[in-house]
Short mmCIF file of C-alpha atoms and ligand atoms in Angstrom, two decimals:
data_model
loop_
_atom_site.label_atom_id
_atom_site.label_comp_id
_atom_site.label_asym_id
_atom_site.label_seq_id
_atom_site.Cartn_x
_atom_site.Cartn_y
_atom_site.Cartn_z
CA UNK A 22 7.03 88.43 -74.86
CA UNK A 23 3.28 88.03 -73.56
CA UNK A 24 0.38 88.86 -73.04
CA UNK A 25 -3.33 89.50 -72.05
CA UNK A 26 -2.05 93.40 -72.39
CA UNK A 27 -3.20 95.73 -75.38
CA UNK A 28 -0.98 93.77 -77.77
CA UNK A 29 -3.63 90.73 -77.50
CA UNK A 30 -6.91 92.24 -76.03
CA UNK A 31 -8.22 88.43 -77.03
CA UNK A 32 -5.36 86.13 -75.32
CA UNK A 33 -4.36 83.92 -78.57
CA UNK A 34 -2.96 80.47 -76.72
CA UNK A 35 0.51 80.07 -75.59
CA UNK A 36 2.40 79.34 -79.04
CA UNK A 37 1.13 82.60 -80.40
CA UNK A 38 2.14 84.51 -77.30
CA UNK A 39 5.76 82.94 -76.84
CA UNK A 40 5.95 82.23 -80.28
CA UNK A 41 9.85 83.02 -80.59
CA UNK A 42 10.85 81.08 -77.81
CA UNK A 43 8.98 78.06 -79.11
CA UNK A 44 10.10 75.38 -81.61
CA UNK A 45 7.31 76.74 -84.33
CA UNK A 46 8.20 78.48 -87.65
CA UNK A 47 6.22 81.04 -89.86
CA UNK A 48 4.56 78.03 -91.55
CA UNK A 49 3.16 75.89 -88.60
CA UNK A 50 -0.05 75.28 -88.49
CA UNK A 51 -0.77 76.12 -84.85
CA UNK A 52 -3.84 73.35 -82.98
CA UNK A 53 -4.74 75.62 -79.98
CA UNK A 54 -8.22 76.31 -77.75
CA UNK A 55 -6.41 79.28 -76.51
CA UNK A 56 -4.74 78.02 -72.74
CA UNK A 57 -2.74 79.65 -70.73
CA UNK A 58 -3.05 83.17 -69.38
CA UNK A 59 -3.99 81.80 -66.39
CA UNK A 60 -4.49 83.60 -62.74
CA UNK A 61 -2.14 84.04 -60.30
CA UNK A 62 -4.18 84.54 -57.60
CA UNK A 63 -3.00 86.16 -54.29
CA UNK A 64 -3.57 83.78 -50.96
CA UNK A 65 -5.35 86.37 -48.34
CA UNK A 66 -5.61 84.23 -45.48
CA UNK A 67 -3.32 80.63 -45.81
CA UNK A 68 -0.05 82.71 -44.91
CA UNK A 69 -1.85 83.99 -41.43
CA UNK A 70 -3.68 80.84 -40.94
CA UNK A 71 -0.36 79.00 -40.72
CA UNK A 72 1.74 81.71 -39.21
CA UNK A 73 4.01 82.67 -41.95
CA UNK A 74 5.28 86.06 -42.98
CA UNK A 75 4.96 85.17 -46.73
CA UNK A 76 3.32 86.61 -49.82
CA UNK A 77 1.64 83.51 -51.44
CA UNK A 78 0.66 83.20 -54.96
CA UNK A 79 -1.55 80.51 -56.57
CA UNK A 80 -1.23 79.85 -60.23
CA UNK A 81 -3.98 78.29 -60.72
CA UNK A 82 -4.02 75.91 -63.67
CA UNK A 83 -7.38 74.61 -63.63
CA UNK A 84 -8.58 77.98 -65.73
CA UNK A 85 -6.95 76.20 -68.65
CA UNK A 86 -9.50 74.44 -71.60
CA UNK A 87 -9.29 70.71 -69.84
CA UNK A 88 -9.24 72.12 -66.69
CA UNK A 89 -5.24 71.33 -66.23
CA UNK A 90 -1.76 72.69 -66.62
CA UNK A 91 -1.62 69.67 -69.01
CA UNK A 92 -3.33 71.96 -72.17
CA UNK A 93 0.49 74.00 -72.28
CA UNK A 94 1.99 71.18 -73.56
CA UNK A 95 -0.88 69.71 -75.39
CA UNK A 96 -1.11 72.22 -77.82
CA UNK A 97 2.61 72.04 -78.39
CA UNK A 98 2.85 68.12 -78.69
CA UNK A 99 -0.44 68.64 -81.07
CA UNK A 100 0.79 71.08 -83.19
CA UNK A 101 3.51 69.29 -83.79
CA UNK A 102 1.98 65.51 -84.81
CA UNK A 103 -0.48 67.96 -86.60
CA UNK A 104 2.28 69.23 -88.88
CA UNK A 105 4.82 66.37 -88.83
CA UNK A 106 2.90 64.53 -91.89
CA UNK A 107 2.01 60.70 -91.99
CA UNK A 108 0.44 60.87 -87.85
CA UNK A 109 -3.02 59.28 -88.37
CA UNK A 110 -3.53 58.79 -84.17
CA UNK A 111 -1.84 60.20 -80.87
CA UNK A 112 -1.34 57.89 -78.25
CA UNK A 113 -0.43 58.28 -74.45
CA UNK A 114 -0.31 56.95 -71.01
CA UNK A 115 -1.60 59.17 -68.16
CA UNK A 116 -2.96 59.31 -64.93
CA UNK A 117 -5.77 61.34 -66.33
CA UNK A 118 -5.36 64.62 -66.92
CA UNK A 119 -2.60 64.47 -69.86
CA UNK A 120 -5.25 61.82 -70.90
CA UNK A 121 -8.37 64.23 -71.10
CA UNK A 122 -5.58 66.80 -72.84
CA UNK A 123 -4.26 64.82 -75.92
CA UNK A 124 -8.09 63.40 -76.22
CA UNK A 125 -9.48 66.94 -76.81
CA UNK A 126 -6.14 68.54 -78.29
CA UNK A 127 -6.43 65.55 -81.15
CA UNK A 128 -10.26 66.29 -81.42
CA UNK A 129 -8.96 69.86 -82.59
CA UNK A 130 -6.17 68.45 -85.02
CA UNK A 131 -8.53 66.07 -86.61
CA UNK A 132 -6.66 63.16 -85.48
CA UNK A 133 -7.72 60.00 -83.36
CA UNK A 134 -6.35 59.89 -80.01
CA UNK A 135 -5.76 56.32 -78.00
CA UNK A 136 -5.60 56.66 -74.05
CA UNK A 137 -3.97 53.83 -71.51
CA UNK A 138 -4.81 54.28 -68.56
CA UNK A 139 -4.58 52.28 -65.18
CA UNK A 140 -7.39 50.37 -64.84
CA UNK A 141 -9.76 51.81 -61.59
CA UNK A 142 -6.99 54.77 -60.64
CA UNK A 143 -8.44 57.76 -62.89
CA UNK A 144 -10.28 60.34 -61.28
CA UNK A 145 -13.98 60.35 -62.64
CA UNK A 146 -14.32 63.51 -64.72
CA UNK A 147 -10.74 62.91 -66.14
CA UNK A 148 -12.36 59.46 -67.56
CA UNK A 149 -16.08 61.06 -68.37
CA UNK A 150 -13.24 64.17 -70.51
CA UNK A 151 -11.36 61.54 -72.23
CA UNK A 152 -14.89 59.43 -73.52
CA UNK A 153 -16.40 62.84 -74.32
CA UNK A 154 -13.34 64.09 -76.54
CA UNK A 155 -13.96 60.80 -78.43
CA UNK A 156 -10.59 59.21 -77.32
CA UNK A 157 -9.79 55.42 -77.88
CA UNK A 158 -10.14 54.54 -73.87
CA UNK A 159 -7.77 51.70 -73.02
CA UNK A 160 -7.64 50.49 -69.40
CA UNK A 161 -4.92 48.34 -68.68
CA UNK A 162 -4.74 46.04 -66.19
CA UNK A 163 -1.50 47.98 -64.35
CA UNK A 164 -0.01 51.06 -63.06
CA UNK A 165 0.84 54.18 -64.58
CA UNK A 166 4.38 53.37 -65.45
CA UNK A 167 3.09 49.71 -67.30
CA UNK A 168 1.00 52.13 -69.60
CA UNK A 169 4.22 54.08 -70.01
CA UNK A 170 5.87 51.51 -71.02
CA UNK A 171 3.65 50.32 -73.64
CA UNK A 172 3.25 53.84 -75.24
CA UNK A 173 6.81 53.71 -75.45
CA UNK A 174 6.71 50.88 -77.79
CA UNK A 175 3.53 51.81 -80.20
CA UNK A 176 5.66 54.86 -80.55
CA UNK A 177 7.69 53.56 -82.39
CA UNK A 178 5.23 52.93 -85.41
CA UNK A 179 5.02 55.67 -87.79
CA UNK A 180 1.36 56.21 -87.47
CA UNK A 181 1.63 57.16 -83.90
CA UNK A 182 2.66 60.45 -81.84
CA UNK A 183 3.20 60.01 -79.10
CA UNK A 184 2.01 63.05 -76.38
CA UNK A 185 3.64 62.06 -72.91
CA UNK A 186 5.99 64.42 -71.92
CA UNK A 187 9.36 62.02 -72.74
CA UNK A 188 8.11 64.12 -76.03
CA UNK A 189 10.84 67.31 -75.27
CA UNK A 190 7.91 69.96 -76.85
CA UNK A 191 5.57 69.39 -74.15
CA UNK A 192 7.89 70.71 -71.92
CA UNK A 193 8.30 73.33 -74.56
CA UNK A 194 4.71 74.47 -73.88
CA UNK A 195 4.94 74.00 -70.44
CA UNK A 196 7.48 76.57 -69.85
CA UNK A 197 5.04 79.26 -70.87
CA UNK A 198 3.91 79.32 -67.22
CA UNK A 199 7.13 80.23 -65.87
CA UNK A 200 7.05 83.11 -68.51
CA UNK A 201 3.45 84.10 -67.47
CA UNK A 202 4.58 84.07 -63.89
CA UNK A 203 6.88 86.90 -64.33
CA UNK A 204 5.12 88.46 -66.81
CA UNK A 205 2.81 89.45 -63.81
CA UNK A 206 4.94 89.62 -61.07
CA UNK A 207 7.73 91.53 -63.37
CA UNK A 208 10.24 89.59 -61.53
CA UNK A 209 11.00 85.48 -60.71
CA UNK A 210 9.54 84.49 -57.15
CA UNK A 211 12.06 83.97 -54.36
CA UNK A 212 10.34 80.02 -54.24
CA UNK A 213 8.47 77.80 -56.69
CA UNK A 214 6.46 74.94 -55.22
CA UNK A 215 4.94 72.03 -57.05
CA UNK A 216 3.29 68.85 -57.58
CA UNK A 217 5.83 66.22 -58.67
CA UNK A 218 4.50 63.02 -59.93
CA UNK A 219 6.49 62.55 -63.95
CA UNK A 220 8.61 65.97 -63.05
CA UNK A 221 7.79 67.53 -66.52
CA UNK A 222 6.11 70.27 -64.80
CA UNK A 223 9.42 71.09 -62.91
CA UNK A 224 11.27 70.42 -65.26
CA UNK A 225 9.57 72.56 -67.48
CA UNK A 226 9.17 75.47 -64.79
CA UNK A 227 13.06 75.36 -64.41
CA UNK A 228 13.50 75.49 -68.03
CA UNK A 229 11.62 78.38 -68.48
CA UNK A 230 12.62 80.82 -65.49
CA UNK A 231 16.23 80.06 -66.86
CA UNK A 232 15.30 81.27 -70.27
CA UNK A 233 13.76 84.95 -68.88
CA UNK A 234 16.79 85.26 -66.35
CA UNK A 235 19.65 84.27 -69.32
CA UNK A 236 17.69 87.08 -71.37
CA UNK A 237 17.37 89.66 -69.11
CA UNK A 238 13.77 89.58 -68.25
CA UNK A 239 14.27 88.32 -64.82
CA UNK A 240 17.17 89.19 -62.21
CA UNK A 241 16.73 86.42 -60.16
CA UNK A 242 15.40 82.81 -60.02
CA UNK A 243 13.61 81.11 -57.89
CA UNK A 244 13.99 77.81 -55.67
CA UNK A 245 12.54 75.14 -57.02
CA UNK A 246 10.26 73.26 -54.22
CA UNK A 247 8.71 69.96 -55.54
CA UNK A 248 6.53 67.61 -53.72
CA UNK A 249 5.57 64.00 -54.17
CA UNK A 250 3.11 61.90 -52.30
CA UNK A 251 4.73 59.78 -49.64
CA UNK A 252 3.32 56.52 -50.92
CA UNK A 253 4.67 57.49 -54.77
CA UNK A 254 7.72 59.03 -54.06
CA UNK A 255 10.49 57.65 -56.34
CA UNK A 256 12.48 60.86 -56.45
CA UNK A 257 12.91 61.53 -52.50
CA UNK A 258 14.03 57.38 -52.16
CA UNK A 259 15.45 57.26 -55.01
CA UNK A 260 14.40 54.13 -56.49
CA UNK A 261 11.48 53.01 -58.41
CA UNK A 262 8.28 52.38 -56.76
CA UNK A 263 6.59 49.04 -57.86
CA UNK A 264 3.63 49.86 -56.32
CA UNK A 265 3.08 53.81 -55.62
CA UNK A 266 0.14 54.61 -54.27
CA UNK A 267 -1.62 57.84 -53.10
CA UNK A 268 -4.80 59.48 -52.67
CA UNK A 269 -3.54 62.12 -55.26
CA UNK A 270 -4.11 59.92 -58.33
CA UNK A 271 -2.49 62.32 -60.58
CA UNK A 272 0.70 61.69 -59.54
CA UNK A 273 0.67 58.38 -58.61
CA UNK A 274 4.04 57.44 -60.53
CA UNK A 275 6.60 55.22 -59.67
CA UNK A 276 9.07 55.94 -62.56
CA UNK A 277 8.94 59.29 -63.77
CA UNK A 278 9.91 60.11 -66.60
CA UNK A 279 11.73 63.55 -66.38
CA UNK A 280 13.30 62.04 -62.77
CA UNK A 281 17.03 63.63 -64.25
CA UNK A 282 15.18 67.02 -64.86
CA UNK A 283 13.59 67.21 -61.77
CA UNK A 284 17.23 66.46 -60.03
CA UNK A 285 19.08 68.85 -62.31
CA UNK A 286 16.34 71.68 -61.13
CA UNK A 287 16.56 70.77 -57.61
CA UNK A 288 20.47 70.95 -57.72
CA UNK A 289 20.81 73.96 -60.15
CA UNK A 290 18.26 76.04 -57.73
CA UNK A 291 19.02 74.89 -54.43
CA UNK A 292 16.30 73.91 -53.92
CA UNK A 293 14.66 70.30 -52.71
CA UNK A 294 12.22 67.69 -53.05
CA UNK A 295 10.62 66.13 -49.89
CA UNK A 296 7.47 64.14 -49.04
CA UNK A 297 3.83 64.88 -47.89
CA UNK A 298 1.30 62.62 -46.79
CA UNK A 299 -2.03 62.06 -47.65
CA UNK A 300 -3.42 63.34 -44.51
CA UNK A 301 -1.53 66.70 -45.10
CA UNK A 302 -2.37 66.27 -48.93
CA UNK A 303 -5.94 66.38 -47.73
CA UNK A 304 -5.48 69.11 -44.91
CA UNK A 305 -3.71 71.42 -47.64
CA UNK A 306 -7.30 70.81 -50.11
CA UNK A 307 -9.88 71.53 -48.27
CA UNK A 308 -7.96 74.95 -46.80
CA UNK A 309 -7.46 75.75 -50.31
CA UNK A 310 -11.26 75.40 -50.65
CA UNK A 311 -12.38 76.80 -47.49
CA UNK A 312 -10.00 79.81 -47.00
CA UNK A 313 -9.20 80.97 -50.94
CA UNK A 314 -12.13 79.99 -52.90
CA UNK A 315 -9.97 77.60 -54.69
CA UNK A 316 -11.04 74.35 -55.79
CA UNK A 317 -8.18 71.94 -56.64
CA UNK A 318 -7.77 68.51 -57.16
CA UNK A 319 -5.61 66.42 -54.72
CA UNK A 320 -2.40 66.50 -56.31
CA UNK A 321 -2.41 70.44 -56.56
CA UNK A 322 -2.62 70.61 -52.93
CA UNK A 323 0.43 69.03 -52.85
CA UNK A 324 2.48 72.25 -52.91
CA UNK A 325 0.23 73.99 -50.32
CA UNK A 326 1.06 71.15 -47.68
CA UNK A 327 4.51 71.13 -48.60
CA UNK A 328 4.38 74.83 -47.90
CA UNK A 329 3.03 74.29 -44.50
CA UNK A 330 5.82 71.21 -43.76
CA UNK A 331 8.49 73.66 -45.28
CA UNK A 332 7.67 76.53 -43.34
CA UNK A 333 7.22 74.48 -40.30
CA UNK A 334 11.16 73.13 -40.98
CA UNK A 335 12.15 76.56 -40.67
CA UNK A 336 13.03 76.59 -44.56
CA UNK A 337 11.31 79.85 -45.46
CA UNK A 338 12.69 82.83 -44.91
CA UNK A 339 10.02 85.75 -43.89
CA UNK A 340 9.50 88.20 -46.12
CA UNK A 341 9.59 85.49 -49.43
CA UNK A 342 7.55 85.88 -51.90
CA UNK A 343 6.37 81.83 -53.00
CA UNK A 344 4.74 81.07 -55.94
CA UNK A 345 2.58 77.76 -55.56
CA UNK A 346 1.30 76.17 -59.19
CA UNK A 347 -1.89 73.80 -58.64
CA UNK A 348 -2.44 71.99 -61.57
CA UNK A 349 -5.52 70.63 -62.04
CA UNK A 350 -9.32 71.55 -60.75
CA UNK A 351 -11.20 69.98 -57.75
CA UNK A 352 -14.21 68.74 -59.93
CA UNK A 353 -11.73 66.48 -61.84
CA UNK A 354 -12.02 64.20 -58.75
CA UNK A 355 -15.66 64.58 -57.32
CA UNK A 356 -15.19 61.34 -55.61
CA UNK A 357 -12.48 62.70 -53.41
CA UNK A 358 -13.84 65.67 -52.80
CA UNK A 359 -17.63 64.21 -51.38
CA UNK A 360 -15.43 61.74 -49.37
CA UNK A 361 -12.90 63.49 -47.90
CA UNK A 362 -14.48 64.28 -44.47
CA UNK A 363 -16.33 67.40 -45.19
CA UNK A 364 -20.03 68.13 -44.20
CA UNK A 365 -23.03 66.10 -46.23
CA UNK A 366 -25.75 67.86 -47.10
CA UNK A 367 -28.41 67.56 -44.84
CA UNK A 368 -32.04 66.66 -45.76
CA UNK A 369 -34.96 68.46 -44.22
CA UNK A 370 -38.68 69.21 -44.69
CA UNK A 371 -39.42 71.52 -47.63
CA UNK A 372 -40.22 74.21 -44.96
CA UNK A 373 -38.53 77.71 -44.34
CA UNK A 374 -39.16 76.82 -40.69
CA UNK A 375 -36.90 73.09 -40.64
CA UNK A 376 -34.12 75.41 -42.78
CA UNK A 377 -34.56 77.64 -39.42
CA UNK A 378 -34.53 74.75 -37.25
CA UNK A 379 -31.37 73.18 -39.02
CA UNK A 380 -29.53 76.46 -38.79
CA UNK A 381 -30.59 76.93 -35.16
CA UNK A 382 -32.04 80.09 -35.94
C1 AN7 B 463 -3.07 67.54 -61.48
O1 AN7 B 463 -1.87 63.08 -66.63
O2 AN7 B 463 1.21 62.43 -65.27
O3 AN7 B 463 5.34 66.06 -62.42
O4 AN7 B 463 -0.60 61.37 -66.95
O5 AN7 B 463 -2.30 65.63 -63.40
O6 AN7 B 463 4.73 67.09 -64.60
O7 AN7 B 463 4.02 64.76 -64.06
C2 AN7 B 463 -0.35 64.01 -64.50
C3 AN7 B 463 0.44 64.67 -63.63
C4 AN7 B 463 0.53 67.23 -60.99
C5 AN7 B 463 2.36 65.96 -61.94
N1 AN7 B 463 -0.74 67.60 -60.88
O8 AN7 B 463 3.02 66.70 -62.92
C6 AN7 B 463 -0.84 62.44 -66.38
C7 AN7 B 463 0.10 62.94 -65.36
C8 AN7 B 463 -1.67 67.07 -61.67
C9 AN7 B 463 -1.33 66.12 -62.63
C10 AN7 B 463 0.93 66.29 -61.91
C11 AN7 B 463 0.00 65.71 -62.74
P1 AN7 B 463 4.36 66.13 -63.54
#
C-alpha cells in the first residue's frame, strides 16, 4: 500500500509506492521524478455556490512533475521502453500534455522522444514543455486522431516505444490515483467525475478502485461520471467525430482510444457519460479559480460543470461524497485563461493616488 505516511517521509513516485500491484519486478530499473501523491483538496464554497448538499473533493493533478495526471503513466510506459532493450526513441501522439510527459519522462531514461502533434491545437506551455524537454516536435497537418494513427504505425519498428495509452502500462500507472484517493479518504467516494477525451483516465480510475474493493481495502465503489466536450464527444453519439472541436484542447478527440474501457466503466458502475459545453466548460474554470484557489486548465473543468449539469438533473443524491480529478494546470493554457472574459489589468499612473482613484478609494 501507499504512502506520504512514516513509511516514506520522502514520497518515492508511484511505482515504488504501489510497487506490488504494478507490472515491475525486483530487477527493473525504475525512470521516475517522483509524481503522484497528489492533493485532494476539499471544495469550501462550489457545493453552496451551486446549492448542493455534497462533500466535494478535488484531486488535483496539476501538482504532478509536468504539471498533469499524464506523469502516472509516464513513468510506467518509461520504465518500461527503459528496460525492454533495443528502444533507441519514444514516440507519441497527444494533445499536449501526454506530449510534454513522454518528452521529459524520455529526458530521464536517456532516450530521444518524437512528439506529433496537431498542427495550431496545443496549448502554449504544453508546446514551450515539449521543446524544453528536448523532444523531436512534429506538427502534423491534422487532428489528434491522424497523429494517432501514424504513431500506430512507427510503432511497429523496433526502435520505437510507443507511450500513448493503447500502451496497457500507462493505464497501469494511472490507476495509482484511484489508490491514492482512498488511501486518504480510507474509503471509495460515492461518485467519480472526470475529463473524458482518450478515456484512459477512466479507464484507468475504474481499474484501480476495482483492484482496492476485490482486495479488501475499499467496501464500496464509486460511480463513474465522465464528461466530454460537446463539440468532441464520440462516446455520448457514439460515432467518430471527423472534426471534434472544443475549447478544451486536451481532449479534443474524435476516436478515443480506450472508448470500450470507458463503456465497460460506465456500465460496470452505473454510472454515465454526458456532454458539457464550452460555455459551461468555461463557467466551471474560472469558479474553480475564483472560489477554490484552483487553477486548472480547460479540460479539468470539465468534471466541475458536469457536476453542476448533474446535480441540476437531479442525479446526485444529498449527502454524496464526489470526488472530481482535474488533470492538468491552468498555466498549461495561458491563452485561454487571458481570453476567457475575465478582468485585464488596468494601466494607471505610477502614483499611490491613481491606485486610489482606480479602486475608488
Ligand atoms: C488535461 O495529452 O490525450 O480521457 O494526448 O490532457 O485519459 O484521454 C490528453 C488528455 C483530460 C483526457 N484532461 O484524458 C494527450 C491527451 C487533460 C488531458 C484528458 C487529457 P483521457
Amino acid at each position: 500500500m501507499s504512502s506520504h505516511s512514516a513509511k516514506h517521509p520522502r514520497w518515492p513516485g508511484i511505482i515504488e509506492a504501489y510497487r506490488s500491484r504494478l507490472p515491475v519486478t525486483p530487477e527493473t530499473r525504475v525512470v521516475t521524478l517522483l509524481e503522484g501523491n497528489t492533493p485532494l483538496i476539499k471544495a469550501e464554497r462550489i457545493p453552496g455556490e451551486i446549492g448542493a448538499d455534497i462533500e466535494l473533493y478535488i484531486k488535483y493533478e496539476a501538482m504532478n512533475p509536468t504539471s498533469s495526471f499524464k506523469d502516472r503513466g509516464m513513468t510506467m510506459a518509461m520504465t518500461e521502453a527503459a528496460n525492454r532493450g533495443g528502444v533507441e526513441a519514444v514516440i507519441c501522439a497527444s494533445t499536449g500534455n501526454t506530449s510534454a510527459a513522454a518528452a521529459a519522462y524520455a529526458s530521464r531514461a536517456k532516450l530521444k522522444s518524437v512528439v506529433i502533434l496537431p498542427n495550431g491545437k496545443i496549448a502554449l506551455g504544453k508546446l514551450a514543455q515539449a521543446m524544453m524537454y528536448g523532444a523531436t516536435v512534429v506538427a502534423i497537418e491534422g487532428n489528434f486522431d491522424d497523429a494517432l494513427r501514424i504513431v500506430r504505425e512507427l510503432g511497429a519498428r523496433p526502435e520505437f516505444a510507443v507511450v500513448n495509452s493503447i500502451n496497457p502500462v500507462r493505464i497501469e500507472g494511472q490507476k495509482t490515483a484511484a489508490f491514492e484517493v482512498c488511501d486518504i479518504l480510507g474509503e471509495a467516494p460515492d461518485f467519480h467525475f472526470l475529463p473524458v477525451g482518450n478515456a484512459g483516465n477512466i479507464t484507468a480510475y475504474w481499474k484501480g478502485y476495482r483492484e482496492y474493493h476485490r482486495d479488501g481495502l475499499s467496501k464500496k465503489l464509486p460511480r463513474m461520471f465522465g464528461w466530454q466536450a460537446a463539440g468532441s464527444a464520440p462516446i455520448v453519439e457514439d460515432r467518430i467525430i471527423e472534426n471534434p472541436n472544443t475549447v478544451a484542447t486536451a481532449i479534443r478527440i474524435g476516436n478515443p482510444a480506450s472508448w470500450i474501457g470507458a463503456k465497460e466503466a460506465v456500465a460496470q458502475s452505473n454510472g454515465r457519460i454526458d456532454i458539457v459545453t464550452d460555455e459551461e466548460i468555461l463557467d466551471a474554470y474560472r469558479m474553480l479559480a475564483r472560489l477554490e484557489g484552483l487553477f486548472v486548465e480547460p479540460a479539468s473543468a470539465a468534471p466541475i460543470a458536469g457536476l453542476i449539469k448533474a446535480h441540476k438533473a437531479g442525479l446526485i443524491p444529498a449527502g454524496s461524497r464526489i470526488v472530481a480529478t482535474t488533470t492538468g494546470h491552468g498555466l498549461k493554457d495561458p491563452d485561454t485563461a487571458v481570453n476567457s472574459g475575465i478582468a485585464r489589468p488596468v494601466v494607471v499612473p505610477s502614483s499611490t493616488e491613481a491606485v486610489l482613484r482606480l479602486l475608488g478609494l
